[in-house]
Amino acid sequence: MQITRINIGPIHPSTHGVLRLIVDLDGDTIEKVEPHIGFLHRGVEKLVENRMYMQNHVYMEKMDYVAPLAVDELYVATVEEAMGIEVKERAQYIRTIELELQRIASHLFFIGTLCNDIGNLFTVFIWCFADRDRVLRLLETATGSRMFYANMRLGGVKQDFPKGFEEDVLDCMDYIEKRTKEYERFLEKNPIFMERMKNVGILSSEDAIEYGISGPTLRASGIDYDTRKNHPYYAYEKASFSTQVLSRGDSFARYKIRVMEIRESINVIRLAFKKMPEGDAIGMPVKLVPPPIKKNEVIVRRELPRGENMMYMVADKKGPYRLAMRSAIFVSMAALDHIARGHKLADLFAIMGSLDFVMADVDK
Amino acid sequence: MRFDRYEDRANLADALEQMKAKGFSYLEKITAVDYKDHMEALYFLVDIEKNENELIKVRLENSSLWLPTVMELFKSADWYEREMAEMFGITIRGRKTERLLLEKWDGIDPPLRKSFVWGQEYRNREQKG
């Protein structure tokens, strides 16, 4: 047996950022994958220690640039927890709706890039990006910015929804719901797609726990754990939604679960609009002097599109003394070697696409 | 959730093993905090079935910054330990030394220590011309 060692990256269209992989091959079969990360390491955890609380929150969005609003919300929620600030009732609903819109946009991005990664399905990539843009346009209407929203404020949001926003969102949601069925019809009848996804990259439920995987990837392996249900926050406490669980744990399950989650997110948005109360939703303006700290140590968990992210903060007067961030995909990257072993080299990118990496969040 | 559960370094592996047997089989994160006069290592554990969380802290004196590896108990500890070793300069005993995970250059101060002043390296270089 002769082992061939090849290098992939750091610049490669399927690495979703800057990632280098050293792959040991026996013929065409993967013996070992060694990810070299850190090309996008900016030392965010150090940078935030040198800034004040609300200076940081714009910076947080650059962590996961496919779902910036969700990371921003996680950070602001951590600061709110430390300061003991209650989020206004209407703002809670606004945040929930925006988070779910962000989740839909992120999952659409996932489906598009996955189809691009496995080879010849560029049509779906274009479809998904066009549909994602509709969702981004909604977020732009609500926050004023297309990509980096900076819409969260302590105790609320920067601005309330504009007039007629509800109708726009509900129209768009009807459209996206129709489109997800179209994707399914298009992809799941496609023999190439199915061949490359089914029974590829199987992650058993025991291994998923052992490696600390979370989010849709964990649920695709048959474990019913969703932070929105297990540690409910905002409107998720009141909205009756169901978590999506599949048991196979292969690439196909990881794709399928995200399509199912888009539909569930649409339900949450519809429900949230029905229950949303009137009133004030505007949070505190960005002051240089924040309210005093009440708790010295806080932990906040949130279900981001890519999995459970957590922030642990040791609070200081002006800014965080230490902010530790758990990124869900950092752990998936560590498990890539285990998942990809024994597969063909060409399947490596199908597996990587199905794990939904964003390198900026892996590297921090 | 409690923030005051401390374990001795010598008991760490046993404590984690007991927790794992109790059902806390999901290791969420390992990280550390530099309090200048001492350091604390933190182990976040989750019991997925009962939906409980636990935080175990280990106090480390500045004179002996090392921890035993817990890789045999949790596979997810692998990269977290490497990250912690790199960022805080805490030696992990019981595993072979590997290349740096996140940074490129060896030999500079561990960046997340409080003694590492942000931007100082760059300013020094600028002064030297």
CSV table of C-alpha atoms in Angstrom, one decimal:
chain,number,residue,atom,x,y,z
A,1,MET,CA,0.0,0.0,0.0
A,2,GLN,CA,1.4,3.3,-1.0
A,3,ILE,CA,0.2,6.5,0.6
A,4,THR,CA,0.1,9.6,-1.5
A,5,ARG,CA,-0.1,12.9,0.4
A,6,ILE,CA,-1.7,15.8,-1.4
A,7,ASN,CA,-2.4,19.4,-0.5
A,8,ILE,CA,-5.7,21.2,-1.1
A,9,GLY,CA,-6.0,24.9,-0.6
A,10,PRO,CA,-5.5,27.3,1.1
A,11,ILE,CA,-7.4,28.9,-1.8
A,12,HIS,CA,-9.9,26.6,-3.2
A,13,PRO,CA,-13.5,27.3,-4.3
A,14,SER,CA,-14.9,24.6,-2.1
A,15,THR,CA,-13.2,25.6,1.2
A,16,HIS,CA,-15.7,28.4,1.9
A,17,GLY,CA,-13.0,30.7,3.0
A,18,VAL,CA,-9.3,30.0,3.5
A,19,LEU,CA,-8.6,26.5,4.6
A,20,ARG,CA,-5.8,24.1,3.8
A,21,LEU,CA,-6.3,20.3,3.9
A,22,ILE,CA,-3.5,17.8,3.9
A,23,VAL,CA,-5.0,14.5,2.6
A,24,ASP,CA,-3.4,11.1,2.8
A,25,LEU,CA,-4.7,8.9,0.0
A,26,ASP,CA,-4.5,5.2,-0.6
A,27,GLY,CA,-5.2,5.2,-4.3
A,28,ASP,CA,-8.4,7.3,-4.3
A,29,THR,CA,-9.5,6.5,-0.8
A,30,ILE,CA,-9.0,8.9,2.1
A,31,GLU,CA,-6.7,7.6,4.8
A,32,LYS,CA,-6.4,10.8,6.8
A,33,VAL,CA,-7.4,14.4,6.5
A,34,GLU,CA,-5.6,17.1,8.4
A,35,PRO,CA,-7.2,20.5,8.3
A,36,HIS,CA,-4.9,23.4,8.8
A,37,ILE,CA,-7.0,26.3,10.1
A,38,GLY,CA,-6.1,29.7,11.3
A,39,PHE,CA,-5.6,31.6,8.0
A,40,LEU,CA,-8.5,33.9,9.0
A,41,HIS,CA,-7.6,34.1,12.7
A,42,ARG,CA,-8.0,37.7,13.8
A,43,GLY,CA,-7.8,37.2,17.5
A,44,VAL,CA,-11.3,38.5,18.1
A,45,GLU,CA,-11.3,37.3,21.7
A,46,LYS,CA,-8.3,39.6,22.4
A,47,LEU,CA,-9.7,42.5,20.4
A,48,VAL,CA,-12.9,42.7,22.3
A,49,GLU,CA,-11.0,43.0,25.6
A,50,ASN,CA,-9.6,46.3,24.5
A,51,ARG,CA,-12.9,47.8,23.5
A,52,MET,CA,-16.1,48.9,25.3
A,53,TYR,CA,-19.2,46.9,25.3
A,54,MET,CA,-21.1,48.5,22.4
A,55,GLN,CA,-18.1,49.1,20.3
A,56,ASN,CA,-17.7,45.3,20.1
A,57,HIS,CA,-21.1,44.4,18.7
A,58,VAL,CA,-20.4,45.6,15.2
A,59,TYR,CA,-17.2,43.5,15.3
A,60,MET,CA,-19.1,40.4,16.2
A,61,GLU,CA,-21.0,40.3,13.0
A,62,LYS,CA,-17.8,39.6,11.1
A,63,MET,CA,-17.5,36.3,13.0
A,64,ASP,CA,-20.0,34.4,10.9
A,65,TYR,CA,-20.6,36.6,7.8
A,66,VAL,CA,-23.3,34.3,6.4
A,67,ALA,CA,-25.4,34.8,9.5
A,68,PRO,CA,-24.1,38.1,11.0
A,69,LEU,CA,-27.3,39.1,12.8
A,70,ALA,CA,-27.4,35.9,14.8
A,71,VAL,CA,-23.9,36.3,16.2
A,72,ASP,CA,-24.6,40.0,16.9
A,73,GLU,CA,-27.7,39.0,18.8
A,74,LEU,CA,-25.8,36.4,20.9
A,75,TYR,CA,-23.2,39.0,21.9
A,76,VAL,CA,-25.8,41.7,22.8
A,77,ALA,CA,-27.8,39.1,24.8
A,78,THR,CA,-24.6,38.2,26.7
A,79,VAL,CA,-24.1,41.9,27.6
A,80,GLU,CA,-27.8,42.2,28.5
A,81,GLU,CA,-27.5,39.2,30.8
A,82,ALA,CA,-24.5,40.7,32.6
A,83,MET,CA,-26.2,44.0,33.0
A,84,GLY,CA,-29.6,42.5,34.0
A,85,ILE,CA,-31.5,44.3,31.2
A,86,GLU,CA,-34.9,43.0,30.2
A,87,VAL,CA,-35.6,43.0,26.5
A,88,LYS,CA,-38.9,44.7,25.6
A,89,GLU,CA,-41.8,42.5,24.7
A,90,ARG,CA,-42.2,43.7,21.1
A,91,ALA,CA,-38.4,43.7,20.6
A,92,GLN,CA,-38.3,40.0,21.6
A,93,TYR,CA,-40.7,39.3,18.7
A,94,ILE,CA,-38.8,41.5,16.3
A,95,ARG,CA,-35.6,39.7,17.2
A,96,THR,CA,-37.1,36.3,16.8
A,97,ILE,CA,-38.4,37.2,13.3
A,98,GLU,CA,-35.1,38.6,12.3
A,99,LEU,CA,-33.2,35.6,13.6
A,100,GLU,CA,-35.5,33.3,11.7
A,101,LEU,CA,-35.1,35.3,8.5
A,102,GLN,CA,-31.4,35.1,9.0
A,103,ARG,CA,-31.6,31.4,9.4
A,104,ILE,CA,-33.6,31.0,6.2
A,105,ALA,CA,-31.0,33.1,4.3
A,106,SER,CA,-28.2,31.1,5.8
A,107,HIS,CA,-29.7,27.7,4.9
A,108,LEU,CA,-30.5,28.9,1.4
A,109,PHE,CA,-26.8,29.8,1.1
A,110,PHE,CA,-26.0,26.3,2.4
A,111,ILE,CA,-28.1,24.6,-0.2
A,112,GLY,CA,-26.7,26.7,-3.0
A,113,THR,CA,-23.0,26.2,-2.1
A,114,LEU,CA,-23.6,22.5,-1.4
A,115,CYS,CA,-24.9,22.0,-4.9
A,116,ASN,CA,-21.9,24.0,-6.2
A,117,ASP,CA,-19.5,21.8,-4.2
A,118,ILE,CA,-20.8,18.5,-5.5
A,119,GLY,CA,-20.1,19.5,-9.0
A,120,ASN,CA,-22.5,20.2,-11.7
A,121,LEU,CA,-25.6,21.7,-10.1
A,122,PHE,CA,-24.9,25.4,-10.6
A,123,THR,CA,-28.5,26.1,-11.5
A,124,VAL,CA,-29.6,25.5,-7.9
A,125,PHE,CA,-26.8,27.7,-6.7
A,126,ILE,CA,-28.2,30.6,-8.8
A,127,TRP,CA,-31.7,29.9,-7.6
A,128,CYS,CA,-30.8,29.8,-4.0
A,129,PHE,CA,-28.8,33.0,-4.2
A,130,ALA,CA,-31.7,34.8,-6.0
A,131,ASP,CA,-34.1,33.6,-3.2
A,132,ARG,CA,-31.6,34.4,-0.5
A,133,ASP,CA,-31.5,37.9,-1.9
A,134,ARG,CA,-35.2,38.3,-1.4
A,135,VAL,CA,-34.8,37.5,2.3
A,136,LEU,CA,-31.8,39.8,2.5
A,137,ARG,CA,-33.9,42.6,1.0
A,138,LEU,CA,-36.4,42.1,3.7
A,139,LEU,CA,-33.7,42.4,6.3
A,140,GLU,CA,-32.5,45.5,4.6
A,141,THR,CA,-36.0,47.0,4.8
A,142,ALA,CA,-36.1,46.2,8.5
A,143,THR,CA,-32.6,47.2,9.5
A,144,GLY,CA,-31.2,49.5,6.8
A,145,SER,CA,-28.4,47.3,5.8
A,146,ARG,CA,-28.0,44.4,3.5
A,147,MET,CA,-25.2,42.4,5.0
A,148,PHE,CA,-24.0,43.7,8.4
A,149,TYR,CA,-27.1,44.9,10.2
A,150,ALA,CA,-25.9,46.2,13.6
A,151,ASN,CA,-29.6,46.3,14.5
A,152,MET,CA,-29.4,45.0,18.1
A,153,ARG,CA,-29.4,47.5,21.0
A,154,LEU,CA,-29.4,46.8,24.7
A,155,GLY,CA,-32.9,46.1,25.7
A,156,GLY,CA,-34.4,46.2,22.2
A,157,VAL,CA,-33.5,46.9,18.6
A,158,LYS,CA,-32.3,49.9,16.6
A,159,GLN,CA,-35.5,50.4,14.7
A,160,ASP,CA,-39.0,49.0,14.5
A,161,PHE,CA,-40.4,47.3,11.5
A,162,PRO,CA,-41.6,49.7,8.8
A,163,LYS,CA,-45.2,49.9,7.7
A,164,GLY,CA,-46.4,47.1,5.5
A,165,PHE,CA,-43.4,44.9,6.5
A,166,GLU,CA,-45.6,42.1,7.7
A,167,GLU,CA,-47.3,41.7,4.4
A,168,ASP,CA,-44.0,41.7,2.5
A,169,VAL,CA,-42.5,39.1,4.8
A,170,LEU,CA,-45.5,36.8,4.6
A,171,ASP,CA,-45.6,37.1,0.8
A,172,CYS,CA,-41.9,36.2,0.7
A,173,MET,CA,-42.4,33.3,3.1
A,174,ASP,CA,-45.2,31.9,0.9
A,175,TYR,CA,-42.8,32.1,-2.0
A,176,ILE,CA,-39.9,30.5,-0.2
A,177,GLU,CA,-42.1,27.7,1.0
A,178,LYS,CA,-43.1,27.0,-2.6
A,179,ARG,CA,-39.5,27.1,-3.6
A,180,THR,CA,-38.2,24.7,-1.0
A,181,LYS,CA,-40.6,22.1,-2.5
A,182,GLU,CA,-39.2,22.9,-5.9
A,183,TYR,CA,-35.6,22.4,-4.7
A,184,GLU,CA,-36.6,19.0,-3.2
A,185,ARG,CA,-38.3,17.9,-6.4
A,186,PHE,CA,-35.4,19.1,-8.4
A,187,LEU,CA,-32.6,17.6,-6.3
A,188,GLU,CA,-34.1,14.5,-4.8
A,189,LYS,CA,-35.0,13.2,-8.3
A,190,ASN,CA,-31.6,13.9,-9.5
A,191,PRO,CA,-29.6,10.7,-9.6
A,192,ILE,CA,-26.2,12.4,-9.4
A,193,PHE,CA,-27.2,14.4,-6.4
A,194,MET,CA,-28.6,11.4,-4.6
A,195,GLU,CA,-25.6,9.2,-5.5
A,196,ARG,CA,-23.2,11.7,-4.0
A,197,MET,CA,-25.2,12.4,-0.9
A,198,LYS,CA,-26.8,9.2,0.3
A,199,ASN,CA,-24.7,7.0,2.6
A,200,VAL,CA,-21.8,9.4,2.3
A,201,GLY,CA,-20.1,10.8,5.4
A,202,ILE,CA,-22.1,9.0,8.0
A,203,LEU,CA,-21.8,10.4,11.5
A,204,SER,CA,-23.4,8.2,14.2
A,205,SER,CA,-25.2,9.7,17.1
A,206,GLU,CA,-22.5,8.4,19.6
A,207,ASP,CA,-19.7,10.0,17.6
A,208,ALA,CA,-21.7,13.2,17.2
A,209,ILE,CA,-21.9,13.6,21.0
A,210,GLU,CA,-18.3,12.4,21.5
A,211,TYR,CA,-17.0,15.1,19.1
A,212,GLY,CA,-19.3,17.8,20.4
A,213,ILE,CA,-21.2,18.4,17.2
A,214,SER,CA,-24.3,20.6,17.5
A,215,GLY,CA,-27.1,22.2,15.5
A,216,PRO,CA,-28.6,20.7,12.4
A,217,THR,CA,-25.7,18.3,12.0
A,218,LEU,CA,-26.4,16.8,15.4
A,219,ARG,CA,-30.1,16.6,14.7
A,220,ALA,CA,-29.4,14.9,11.4
A,221,SER,CA,-27.6,12.2,13.4
A,222,GLY,CA,-30.7,11.5,15.4
A,223,ILE,CA,-30.3,13.5,18.6
A,224,ASP,CA,-33.1,15.9,19.5
A,225,TYR,CA,-31.2,18.8,20.9
A,226,ASP,CA,-32.1,22.3,19.9
A,227,THR,CA,-31.2,25.3,22.0
A,228,ARG,CA,-34.4,27.0,21.0
A,229,LYS,CA,-36.3,24.2,22.7
A,230,ASN,CA,-33.9,23.2,25.4
A,231,HIS,CA,-33.0,26.7,26.6
A,232,PRO,CA,-35.9,28.7,25.2
A,233,TYR,CA,-35.5,32.4,24.7
A,234,TYR,CA,-37.6,35.2,23.2
A,235,ALA,CA,-40.7,34.1,21.3
A,236,TYR,CA,-39.5,30.5,21.1
A,237,GLU,CA,-40.9,30.1,24.6
A,238,LYS,CA,-44.4,30.9,23.4
A,239,ALA,CA,-44.3,29.7,19.8
A,240,SER,CA,-45.2,26.1,19.4
A,241,PHE,CA,-42.7,24.8,16.8
A,242,SER,CA,-41.2,21.4,16.5
A,243,THR,CA,-37.6,20.4,16.2
A,244,GLN,CA,-36.5,18.5,13.1
A,245,VAL,CA,-34.7,15.2,13.7
A,246,LEU,CA,-33.5,12.7,11.2
A,247,SER,CA,-31.6,9.5,12.0
A,248,ARG,CA,-29.4,8.5,9.2
A,249,GLY,CA,-26.6,11.0,9.8
A,250,ASP,CA,-25.3,11.1,6.2
A,251,SER,CA,-24.7,14.0,4.0
A,252,PHE,CA,-28.2,13.7,2.6
A,253,ALA,CA,-29.8,13.9,6.1
A,254,ARG,CA,-27.7,17.0,6.8
A,255,TYR,CA,-29.1,18.6,3.6
A,256,LYS,CA,-32.6,17.5,4.2
A,257,ILE,CA,-32.8,18.7,7.7
A,258,ARG,CA,-31.9,22.2,6.6
A,259,VAL,CA,-34.6,22.2,4.0
A,260,MET,CA,-37.0,21.1,6.8
A,261,GLU,CA,-35.7,23.8,9.1
A,262,ILE,CA,-36.4,26.5,6.5
A,263,ARG,CA,-40.1,25.4,6.5
A,264,GLU,CA,-40.2,25.3,10.3
A,265,SER,CA,-38.6,28.8,10.4
A,266,ILE,CA,-41.4,30.0,8.1
A,267,ASN,CA,-43.9,28.7,10.6
A,268,VAL,CA,-42.2,30.4,13.5
A,269,ILE,CA,-42.2,33.7,11.6
A,270,ARG,CA,-45.9,33.4,10.8
A,271,LEU,CA,-46.7,32.6,14.4
A,272,ALA,CA,-44.6,35.4,15.7
A,273,PHE,CA,-46.3,37.9,13.5
A,274,LYS,CA,-49.7,36.7,14.8
A,275,LYS,CA,-48.7,37.1,18.5
A,276,MET,CA,-46.5,40.2,18.2
A,277,PRO,CA,-47.7,42.9,20.6
A,278,GLU,CA,-47.9,46.6,19.9
A,279,GLY,CA,-45.6,49.0,21.8
A,280,ASP,CA,-42.1,50.3,22.0
A,281,ALA,CA,-39.2,48.2,20.8
A,282,ILE,CA,-36.4,50.7,20.6
A,283,GLY,CA,-33.4,49.8,22.8
A,284,MET,CA,-30.9,52.0,24.5
A,285,PRO,CA,-28.8,54.3,22.2
A,286,VAL,CA,-25.2,53.3,21.9
A,287,LYS,CA,-23.7,55.2,24.9
A,288,LEU,CA,-20.2,55.2,25.9
A,289,VAL,CA,-21.2,54.7,29.5
A,290,PRO,CA,-23.2,51.5,29.7
A,291,PRO,CA,-25.4,50.6,32.8
A,292,PRO,CA,-23.5,49.0,35.7
A,293,ILE,CA,-22.7,45.3,35.6
A,294,LYS,CA,-24.8,43.1,37.8
A,295,LYS,CA,-23.4,39.7,37.2
A,296,ASN,CA,-19.8,39.0,37.0
A,297,GLU,CA,-19.9,35.8,35.0
A,298,VAL,CA,-22.5,34.9,32.4
A,299,ILE,CA,-23.1,32.2,29.9
A,300,VAL,CA,-25.5,32.6,27.0
A,301,ARG,CA,-26.4,29.9,24.5
A,302,ARG,CA,-28.1,30.5,21.2
A,303,GLU,CA,-29.1,28.3,18.3
A,304,LEU,CA,-27.4,29.8,15.3
A,305,PRO,CA,-28.0,28.5,11.8
A,306,ARG,CA,-24.8,26.4,12.0
A,307,GLY,CA,-25.3,25.1,15.5
A,308,GLU,CA,-25.2,26.0,19.1
A,309,ASN,CA,-22.9,28.9,19.8
A,310,MET,CA,-22.1,29.9,23.3
A,311,MET,CA,-20.5,33.0,24.9
A,312,TYR,CA,-19.0,33.0,28.3
A,313,MET,CA,-18.1,36.4,29.6
A,314,VAL,CA,-16.3,37.7,32.6
A,315,ALA,CA,-17.6,41.2,32.8
A,316,ASP,CA,-15.6,44.3,33.6
A,317,LYS,CA,-16.8,47.9,34.1
A,318,LYS,CA,-16.2,49.2,30.6
A,319,GLY,CA,-15.9,46.1,28.4
A,320,PRO,CA,-15.5,42.4,28.7
A,321,TYR,CA,-12.6,41.2,30.8
A,322,ARG,CA,-12.7,37.9,28.9
A,323,LEU,CA,-15.1,36.7,26.2
A,324,ALA,CA,-14.8,33.1,25.3
A,325,MET,CA,-16.8,32.0,22.3
A,326,ARG,CA,-17.8,28.5,21.3
A,327,SER,CA,-18.3,28.2,17.6
A,328,ALA,CA,-20.3,25.2,16.5
A,329,ILE,CA,-18.3,24.6,13.3
A,330,PHE,CA,-14.9,24.7,15.0
A,331,VAL,CA,-15.9,21.3,16.4
A,332,SER,CA,-17.2,20.0,13.1
A,333,MET,CA,-13.9,20.9,11.5
A,334,ALA,CA,-12.2,18.8,14.2
A,335,ALA,CA,-14.4,15.9,13.3
A,336,LEU,CA,-13.9,16.2,9.5
A,337,ASP,CA,-11.1,13.6,9.6
A,338,HIS,CA,-13.3,11.1,11.3
A,339,ILE,CA,-16.2,11.6,9.0
A,340,ALA,CA,-14.2,11.6,5.7
A,341,ARG,CA,-12.0,8.6,6.4
A,342,GLY,CA,-12.6,5.7,4.0
A,343,HIS,CA,-14.4,7.8,1.4
A,344,LYS,CA,-13.2,8.7,-2.0
A,345,LEU,CA,-11.4,12.0,-2.5
A,346,ALA,CA,-14.2,13.5,-4.6
A,347,ASP,CA,-16.7,12.9,-1.7
A,348,LEU,CA,-14.6,15.0,0.7
A,349,PHE,CA,-16.1,18.2,-0.8
A,350,ALA,CA,-19.6,16.8,-0.7
A,351,ILE,CA,-19.0,16.1,3.0
A,352,MET,CA,-17.5,19.5,3.7
A,353,GLY,CA,-20.3,21.2,1.9
A,354,SER,CA,-22.8,19.3,4.0
A,355,LEU,CA,-21.1,20.3,7.2
A,356,ASP,CA,-21.7,24.0,6.3
A,357,PHE,CA,-18.4,25.7,7.2
A,358,VAL,CA,-17.8,29.4,7.4
A,359,MET,CA,-14.0,29.7,8.0
A,360,ALA,CA,-14.2,33.1,9.7
A,361,ASP,CA,-16.2,31.5,12.5
A,362,VAL,CA,-13.9,28.5,12.8
A,363,ASP,CA,-10.8,30.6,13.1
A,364,LYS,CA,-12.1,33.5,15.2
B,1,MET,CA,-26.1,27.2,36.6
B,2,ARG,CA,-23.2,27.3,39.2
B,3,PHE,CA,-20.0,29.2,38.6
B,4,ASP,CA,-18.3,28.0,41.8
B,5,ARG,CA,-17.5,24.4,41.3
B,6,TYR,CA,-13.7,24.0,41.6
B,7,GLU,CA,-11.8,20.8,41.2
B,8,ASP,CA,-8.2,20.1,42.0
B,9,ARG,CA,-5.9,19.6,39.1
B,10,ALA,CA,-5.0,16.1,40.4
B,11,ASN,CA,-8.7,15.2,40.6
B,12,LEU,CA,-9.7,16.6,37.3
B,13,ALA,CA,-9.6,13.5,35.2
B,14,ASP,CA,-11.5,11.5,37.9
B,15,ALA,CA,-14.1,14.3,38.3
B,16,LEU,CA,-14.7,14.5,34.6
B,17,GLU,CA,-15.0,10.7,34.3
B,18,GLN,CA,-17.6,10.6,37.1
B,19,MET,CA,-19.5,13.4,35.4
B,20,LYS,CA,-19.4,11.4,32.1
B,21,ALA,CA,-20.7,8.3,33.9
B,22,LYS,CA,-23.5,10.4,35.3
B,23,GLY,CA,-24.6,11.4,31.8
B,24,PHE,CA,-22.6,14.6,31.1
B,25,SER,CA,-21.1,13.1,28.0
B,26,TYR,CA,-21.0,16.2,25.9
B,27,LEU,CA,-18.1,18.5,26.3
B,28,GLU,CA,-19.1,21.9,25.1
B,29,LYS,CA,-15.9,23.8,25.4
B,30,ILE,CA,-12.6,24.1,27.2
B,31,THR,CA,-11.2,27.5,27.8
B,32,ALA,CA,-9.3,29.6,30.3
B,33,VAL,CA,-9.3,33.0,32.0
B,34,ASP,CA,-6.2,34.9,33.0
B,35,TYR,CA,-6.8,36.7,36.3
B,36,LYS,CA,-3.2,38.0,36.4
B,37,ASP,CA,-2.3,36.5,39.8
B,38,HIS,CA,-3.6,33.1,38.7
B,39,MET,CA,-5.4,31.4,35.9
B,40,GLU,CA,-8.5,29.4,35.7
B,41,ALA,CA,-9.3,26.6,33.2
B,42,LEU,CA,-13.0,26.0,32.5
B,43,TYR,CA,-14.7,22.8,31.4
B,44,PHE,CA,-18.3,23.2,30.1
B,45,LEU,CA,-20.3,19.9,30.2
B,46,VAL,CA,-23.8,19.2,29.0
B,47,ASP,CA,-26.2,16.3,29.8
B,48,ILE,CA,-28.2,16.2,26.6
B,49,GLU,CA,-30.9,13.9,27.9
B,50,LYS,CA,-31.7,15.7,31.1
B,51,ASN,CA,-30.9,19.1,29.6
B,52,GLU,CA,-28.5,20.1,32.4
B,53,ASN,CA,-25.3,22.1,32.2
B,54,GLU,CA,-22.2,22.0,34.5
B,55,LEU,CA,-19.1,24.1,34.6
B,56,ILE,CA,-16.0,22.8,36.3
B,57,LYS,CA,-13.2,25.2,37.0
B,58,VAL,CA,-9.6,24.4,37.8
B,59,ARG,CA,-7.4,27.0,39.5
B,60,LEU,CA,-3.8,27.2,38.2
B,61,GLU,CA,-1.1,29.0,39.9
B,62,ASN,CA,1.2,31.1,37.7
B,63,SER,CA,4.2,29.1,38.7
B,64,SER,CA,2.8,25.8,37.4
B,65,LEU,CA,0.7,26.3,34.3
B,66,TRP,CA,-0.1,22.8,33.2
B,67,LEU,CA,-3.1,20.5,32.9
B,68,PRO,CA,-3.6,16.8,32.3
B,69,THR,CA,-5.1,16.0,28.9
B,70,VAL,CA,-8.7,14.8,28.9
B,71,MET,CA,-8.6,13.6,25.3
B,72,GLU,CA,-9.2,10.0,26.3
B,73,LEU,CA,-12.5,10.9,27.8
B,74,PHE,CA,-13.8,13.4,25.2
B,75,LYS,CA,-12.6,13.4,21.6
B,76,SER,CA,-13.8,17.0,21.3
B,77,ALA,CA,-11.2,18.0,23.8
B,78,ASP,CA,-8.5,17.6,21.2
B,79,TRP,CA,-8.7,21.0,19.4
B,80,TYR,CA,-9.8,22.9,22.5
B,81,GLU,CA,-6.7,21.8,24.4
B,82,ARG,CA,-4.5,22.8,21.5
B,83,GLU,CA,-6.2,26.1,21.3
B,84,MET,CA,-5.9,26.7,25.0
B,85,ALA,CA,-2.2,25.7,25.1
B,86,GLU,CA,-1.6,28.1,22.2
B,87,MET,CA,-3.6,31.1,23.5
B,88,PHE,CA,-2.7,30.9,27.2
B,89,GLY,CA,0.6,29.1,27.2
B,90,ILE,CA,-0.8,26.3,29.4
B,91,THR,CA,1.1,23.1,28.8
B,92,ILE,CA,-1.1,20.0,28.3
B,93,ARG,CA,0.6,17.0,29.7
B,94,GLY,CA,0.0,13.5,28.3
B,95,ARG,CA,-0.1,14.3,24.6
B,96,LYS,CA,2.6,14.7,22.1
B,97,THR,CA,3.4,18.3,21.0
B,98,GLU,CA,1.8,19.2,17.7
B,99,ARG,CA,2.1,22.1,15.3
B,100,LEU,CA,0.2,25.3,16.3
B,101,LEU,CA,-3.4,25.2,15.4
B,102,LEU,CA,-4.3,28.8,14.8
B,103,GLU,CA,-1.2,30.9,14.7
B,104,LYS,CA,1.7,30.9,12.4
B,105,TRP,CA,4.5,32.1,14.5
B,106,ASP,CA,5.9,30.5,17.5
B,107,GLY,CA,7.9,32.3,20.1
B,108,ILE,CA,5.7,35.3,20.8
B,109,ASP,CA,3.8,35.6,24.1
B,110,PRO,CA,0.5,33.6,24.3
B,111,PRO,CA,-1.9,36.2,23.0
B,112,LEU,CA,-4.8,35.8,25.4
B,113,ARG,CA,-2.7,36.4,28.5
B,114,LYS,CA,-3.1,39.7,30.1
B,115,SER,CA,0.6,40.3,29.9
B,116,PHE,CA,0.3,40.4,26.1
B,117,VAL,CA,-0.5,44.0,25.2
B,118,TRP,CA,-2.6,44.4,22.1
B,119,GLY,CA,-0.6,46.1,19.4
B,120,GLN,CA,2.6,46.3,21.3
B,121,GLU,CA,4.5,44.0,19.0
B,122,TYR,CA,3.7,46.2,16.1
B,123,ARG,CA,4.6,49.4,17.9
B,124,ASN,CA,7.9,48.0,18.9
B,125,ARG,CA,8.7,47.1,15.3
B,126,GLU,CA,7.7,50.5,14.1
B,127,GLN,CA,10.0,52.2,16.6
B,128,LYS,CA,12.9,50.1,15.5
B,129,GLY,CA,12.1,51.2,11.9
